[in-house]
C-alpha positions as a printed Julia matrix, in Angstrom:
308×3 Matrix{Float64}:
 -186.05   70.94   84.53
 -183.21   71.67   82.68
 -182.79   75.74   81.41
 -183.02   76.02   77.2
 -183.16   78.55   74.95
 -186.4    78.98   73.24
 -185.72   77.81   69.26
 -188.68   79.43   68.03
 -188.89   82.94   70.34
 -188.4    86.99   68.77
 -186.84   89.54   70.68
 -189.2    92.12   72.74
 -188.28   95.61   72.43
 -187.68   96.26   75.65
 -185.11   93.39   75.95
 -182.43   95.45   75.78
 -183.22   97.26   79.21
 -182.59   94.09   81.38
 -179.66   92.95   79.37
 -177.55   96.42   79.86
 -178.6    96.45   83.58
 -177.44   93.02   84.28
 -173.82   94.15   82.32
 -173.99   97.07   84.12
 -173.89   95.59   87.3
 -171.73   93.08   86.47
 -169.24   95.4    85.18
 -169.55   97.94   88.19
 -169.44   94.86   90.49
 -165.43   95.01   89.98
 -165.14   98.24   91.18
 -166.92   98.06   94.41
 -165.41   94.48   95.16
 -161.73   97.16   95.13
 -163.67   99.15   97.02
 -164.83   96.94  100.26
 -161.14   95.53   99.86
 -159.83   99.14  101.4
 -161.84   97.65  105.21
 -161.33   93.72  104.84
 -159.02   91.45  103.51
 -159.77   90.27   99.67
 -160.67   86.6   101.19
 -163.18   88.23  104.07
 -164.77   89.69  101.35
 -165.23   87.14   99.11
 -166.52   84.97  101.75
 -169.0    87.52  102.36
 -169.92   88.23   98.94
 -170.94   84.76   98.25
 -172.61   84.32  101.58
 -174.97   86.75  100.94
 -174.71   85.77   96.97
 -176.63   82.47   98.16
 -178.89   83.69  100.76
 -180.16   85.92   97.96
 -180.97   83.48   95.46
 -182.12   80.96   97.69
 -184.88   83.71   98.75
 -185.69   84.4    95.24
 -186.1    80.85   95.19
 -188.25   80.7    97.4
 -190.48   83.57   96.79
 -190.99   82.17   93.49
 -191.63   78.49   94.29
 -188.89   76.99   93.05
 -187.67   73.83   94.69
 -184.81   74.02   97.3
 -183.51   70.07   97.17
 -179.96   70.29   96.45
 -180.04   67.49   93.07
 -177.04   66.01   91.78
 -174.49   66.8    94.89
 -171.7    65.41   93.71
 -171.53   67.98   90.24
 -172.61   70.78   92.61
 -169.86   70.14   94.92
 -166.99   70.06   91.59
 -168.67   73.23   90.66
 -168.57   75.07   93.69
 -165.22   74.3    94.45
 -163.98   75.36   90.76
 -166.48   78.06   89.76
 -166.99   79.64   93.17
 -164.32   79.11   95.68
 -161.07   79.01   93.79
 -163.05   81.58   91.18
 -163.72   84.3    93.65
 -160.32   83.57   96.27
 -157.98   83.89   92.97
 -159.84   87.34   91.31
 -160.44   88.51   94.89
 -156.61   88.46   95.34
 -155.76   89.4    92.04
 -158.19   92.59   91.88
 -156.22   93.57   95.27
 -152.93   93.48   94.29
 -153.36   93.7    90.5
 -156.11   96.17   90.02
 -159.33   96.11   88.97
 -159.47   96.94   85.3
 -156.95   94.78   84.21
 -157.82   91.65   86.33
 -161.25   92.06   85.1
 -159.75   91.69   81.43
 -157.52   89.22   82.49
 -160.38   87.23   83.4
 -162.85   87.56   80.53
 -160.21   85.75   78.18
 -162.61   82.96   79.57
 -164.36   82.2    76.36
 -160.98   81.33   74.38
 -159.8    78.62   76.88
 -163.25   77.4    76.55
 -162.62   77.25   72.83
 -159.87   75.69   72.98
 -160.35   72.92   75.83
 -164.11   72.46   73.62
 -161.6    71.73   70.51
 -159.64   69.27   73.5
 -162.02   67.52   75.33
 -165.76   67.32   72.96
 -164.12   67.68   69.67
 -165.49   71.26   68.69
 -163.23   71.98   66.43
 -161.56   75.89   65.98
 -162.14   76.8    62.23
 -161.75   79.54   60.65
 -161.29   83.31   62.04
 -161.65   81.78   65.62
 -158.01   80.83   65.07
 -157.64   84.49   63.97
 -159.65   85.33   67.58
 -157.47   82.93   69.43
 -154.28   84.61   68.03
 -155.48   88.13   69.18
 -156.36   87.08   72.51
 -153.54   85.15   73.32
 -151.33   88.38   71.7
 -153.05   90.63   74.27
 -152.74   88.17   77.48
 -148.54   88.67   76.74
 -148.79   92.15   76.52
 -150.8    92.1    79.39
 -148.66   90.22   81.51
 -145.28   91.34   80.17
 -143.14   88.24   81.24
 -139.95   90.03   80.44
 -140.39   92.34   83.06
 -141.1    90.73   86.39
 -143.38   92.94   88.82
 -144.84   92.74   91.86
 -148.18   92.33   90.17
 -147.14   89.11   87.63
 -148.69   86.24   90.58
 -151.99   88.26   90.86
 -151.9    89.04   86.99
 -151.21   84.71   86.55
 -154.42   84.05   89.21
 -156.29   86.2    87.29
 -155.75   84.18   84.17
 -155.97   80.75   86.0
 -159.4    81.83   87.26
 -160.6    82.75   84.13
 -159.23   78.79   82.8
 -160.97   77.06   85.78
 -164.32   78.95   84.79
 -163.89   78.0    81.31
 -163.15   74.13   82.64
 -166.36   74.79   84.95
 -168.46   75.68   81.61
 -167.15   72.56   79.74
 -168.07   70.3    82.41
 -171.14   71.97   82.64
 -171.7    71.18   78.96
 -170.7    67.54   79.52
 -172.94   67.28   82.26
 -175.6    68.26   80.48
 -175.75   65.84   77.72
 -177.02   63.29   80.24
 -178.69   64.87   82.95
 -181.62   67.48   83.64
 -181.25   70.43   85.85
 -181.99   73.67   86.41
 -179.37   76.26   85.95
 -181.21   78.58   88.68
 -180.77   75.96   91.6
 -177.46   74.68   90.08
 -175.81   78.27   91.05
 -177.54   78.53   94.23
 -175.96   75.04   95.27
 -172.58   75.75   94.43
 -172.42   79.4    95.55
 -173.39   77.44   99.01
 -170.76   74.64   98.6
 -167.99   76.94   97.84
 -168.59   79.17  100.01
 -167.92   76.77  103.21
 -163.65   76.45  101.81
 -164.07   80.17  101.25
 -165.25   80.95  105.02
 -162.53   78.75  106.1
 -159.57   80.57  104.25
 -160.61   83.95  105.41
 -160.95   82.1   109.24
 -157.11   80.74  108.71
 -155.27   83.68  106.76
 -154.27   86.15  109.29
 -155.82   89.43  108.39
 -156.69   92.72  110.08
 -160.47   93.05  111.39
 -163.34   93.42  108.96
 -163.93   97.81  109.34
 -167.75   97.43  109.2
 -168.09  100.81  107.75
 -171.13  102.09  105.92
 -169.25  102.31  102.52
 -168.01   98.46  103.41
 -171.77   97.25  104.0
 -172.76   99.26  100.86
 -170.04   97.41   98.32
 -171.01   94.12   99.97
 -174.41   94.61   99.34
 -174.24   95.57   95.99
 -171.14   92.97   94.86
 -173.16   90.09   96.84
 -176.62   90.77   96.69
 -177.1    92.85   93.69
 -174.68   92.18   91.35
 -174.64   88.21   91.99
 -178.14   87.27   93.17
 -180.25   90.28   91.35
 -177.85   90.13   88.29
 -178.07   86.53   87.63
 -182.01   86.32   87.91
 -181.82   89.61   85.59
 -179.53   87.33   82.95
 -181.63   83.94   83.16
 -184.46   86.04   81.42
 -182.59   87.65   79.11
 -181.14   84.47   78.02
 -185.15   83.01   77.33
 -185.83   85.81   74.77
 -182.47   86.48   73.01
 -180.13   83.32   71.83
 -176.95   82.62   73.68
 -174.62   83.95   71.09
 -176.63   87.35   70.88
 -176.39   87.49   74.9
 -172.88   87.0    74.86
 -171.49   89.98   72.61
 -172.48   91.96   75.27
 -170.76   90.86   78.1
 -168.17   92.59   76.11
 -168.75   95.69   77.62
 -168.3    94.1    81.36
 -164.53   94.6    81.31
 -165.04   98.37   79.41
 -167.14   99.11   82.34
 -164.43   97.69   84.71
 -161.75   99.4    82.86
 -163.64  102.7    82.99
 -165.03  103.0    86.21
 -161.62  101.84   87.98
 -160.02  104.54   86.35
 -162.9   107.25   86.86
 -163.19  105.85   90.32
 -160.26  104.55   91.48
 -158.0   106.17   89.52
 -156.07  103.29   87.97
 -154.59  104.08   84.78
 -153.03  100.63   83.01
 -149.55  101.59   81.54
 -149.29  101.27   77.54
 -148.75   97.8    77.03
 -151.78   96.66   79.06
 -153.82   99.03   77.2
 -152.4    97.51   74.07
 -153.31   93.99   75.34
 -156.71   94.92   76.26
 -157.74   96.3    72.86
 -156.24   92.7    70.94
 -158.14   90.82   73.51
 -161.39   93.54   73.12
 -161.17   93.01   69.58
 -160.9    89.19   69.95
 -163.99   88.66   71.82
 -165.73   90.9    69.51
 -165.17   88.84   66.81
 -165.7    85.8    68.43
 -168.91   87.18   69.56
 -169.61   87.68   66.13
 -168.9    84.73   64.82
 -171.16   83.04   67.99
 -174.1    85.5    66.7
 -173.81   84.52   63.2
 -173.84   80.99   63.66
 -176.8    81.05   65.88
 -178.78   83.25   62.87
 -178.14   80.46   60.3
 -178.93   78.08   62.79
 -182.36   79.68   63.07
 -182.94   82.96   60.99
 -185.77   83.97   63.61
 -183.08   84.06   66.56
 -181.67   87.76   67.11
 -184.16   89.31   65.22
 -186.25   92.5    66.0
């Protein structure tokens, strides 16, 4: 059964509750990935995190009836080697050796290269202030970056970026895909957390790396990064996404990097130098308005959407 919006569905009141704890732990997620990275290499960890991201949701699967059959392999496989593997090897790295605020940021340019390979590959053309959104972001990613000044941290900064492009090619495919075919989004991400998690358990097995410290503050970040913030955060987000429309949803994942940002520098005590923080406000004020925008449309699609 393939996941849809309700067209015709008003917002509870207590929607709001499940959609800040799902950002929440999405956005804290960064911080203790950094975290388990002080007693494993960023690759062990990944591996693990998306072990135990699987065995999660597969359980919740289960418990809830859902069917296990893996459908449509062949997509799965595409997915999980774009959306998970590569995904969570490339910001696994970067958040290592390019911290955890800014990869975070870095990342979550993702909706503007799926604008723009949209406007590419299905003809959804950029009108408008989304050029003006587009602009902004692309702005920030320089100052970000800095190319004039080459640093230790430019190859993390540049995976950082290039995961955030593969996700956005993983959500246009995804869109492709399902213009012909019937799925469900729940089993979908189960699949391919399972697929690419096989290359990831082979990288950390072939890059040489000190032991895994299996300390209690190491089992606590894995637990929350794998279990809770993947498996628990994405069942938390499926219903959110049945009572509020997509474009509503999606302004506030804004506040995923801001909690990244914040707790890395509460936490961790990483403090971006002033042309990152520069960067991140044009590409903060980007997504905002492309959020907005999104949000708009979706209200004069259907006037009920959004609505208290």
């Amino acid at each position: 059964m393939i996941f849809k919006e309700p067209s015709r569905i008003r917002r509870p009141l207590n929607s709001r509750h499940p959609q800040l704890s799902s950002i929440t732990l999405w956005g804290y997620s960064w911080v203790t990935n950094r975290i388990g990275m002080n007693y494993s290499s960023p690759f062990d960890f990944a591996a693990l995190r998306v072990v135990i991201g699987a065995i999660g949701l597969f359980t919740i699967m289960a418990i809830t009836g859902r069917p296990l059959r893996l459908k449509h392999a062949k997509f799965n496989v595409i997915l999980g080697l774009l959306q998970t593997t590569t995904f969570f090897a490339f910001t696994s790295w970067a958040v290592m050796h390019a911290g955890t605020g800014k990869t975070s940021v870095l990342v979550f340019i993702m909706p503007f290269w799926t604008l723009l390979l949209a406007w590419i590959f299905l003809g959804e053309r950029i009108q408008g202030l989304q050029w003006v959104a587009v602009s902004l972001a692309l702005c920030g990613l320089v100052m970000i970056l800095a190319p004039w000044k080459f640093h230790g941290s430019l190859i993390a900064s540049v995976l950082a970026v290039l995961a955030g492009i593969l996700w956005a090619v993983s959500s246009v495919l995804l869109k492709r895909f399902r213009q012909d075919h019937e799925f469900d989004v729940f089993s979908m991400t189960a699949w391919q957390l399972a697929i690419g998690a096989i290359p990831l358990i082979l990288l950390a097995w072939s890059v040489p790396s000190p032991p895994i410290q299996w300390t209690w503050p190491f089992i606590a970040c894995l637990f929350f990064s794998g279990f809770v913030a993947t498996a628990l955060g994405w069942v938390i987000w499926m219903n959110i996404l049945q009572v509020l429309p997509a474009g509503t949803a999606s302004m506030s994942t804004l506040a995923i990097p801001a909690i990244s940002v914040i707790g890395a520098a509460w936490q961790l005590n990483e403090h971006p130098p002033a042309n990152e923080i520069q960067g991140m406000l044009l590409i903060a004020a980007a997504l905002g308005l492309l959020s907005y925008l999104s949000v708009r449309q979706h209200r004069s699609d259907d006037p009920v959407l959004g609505k208290e």
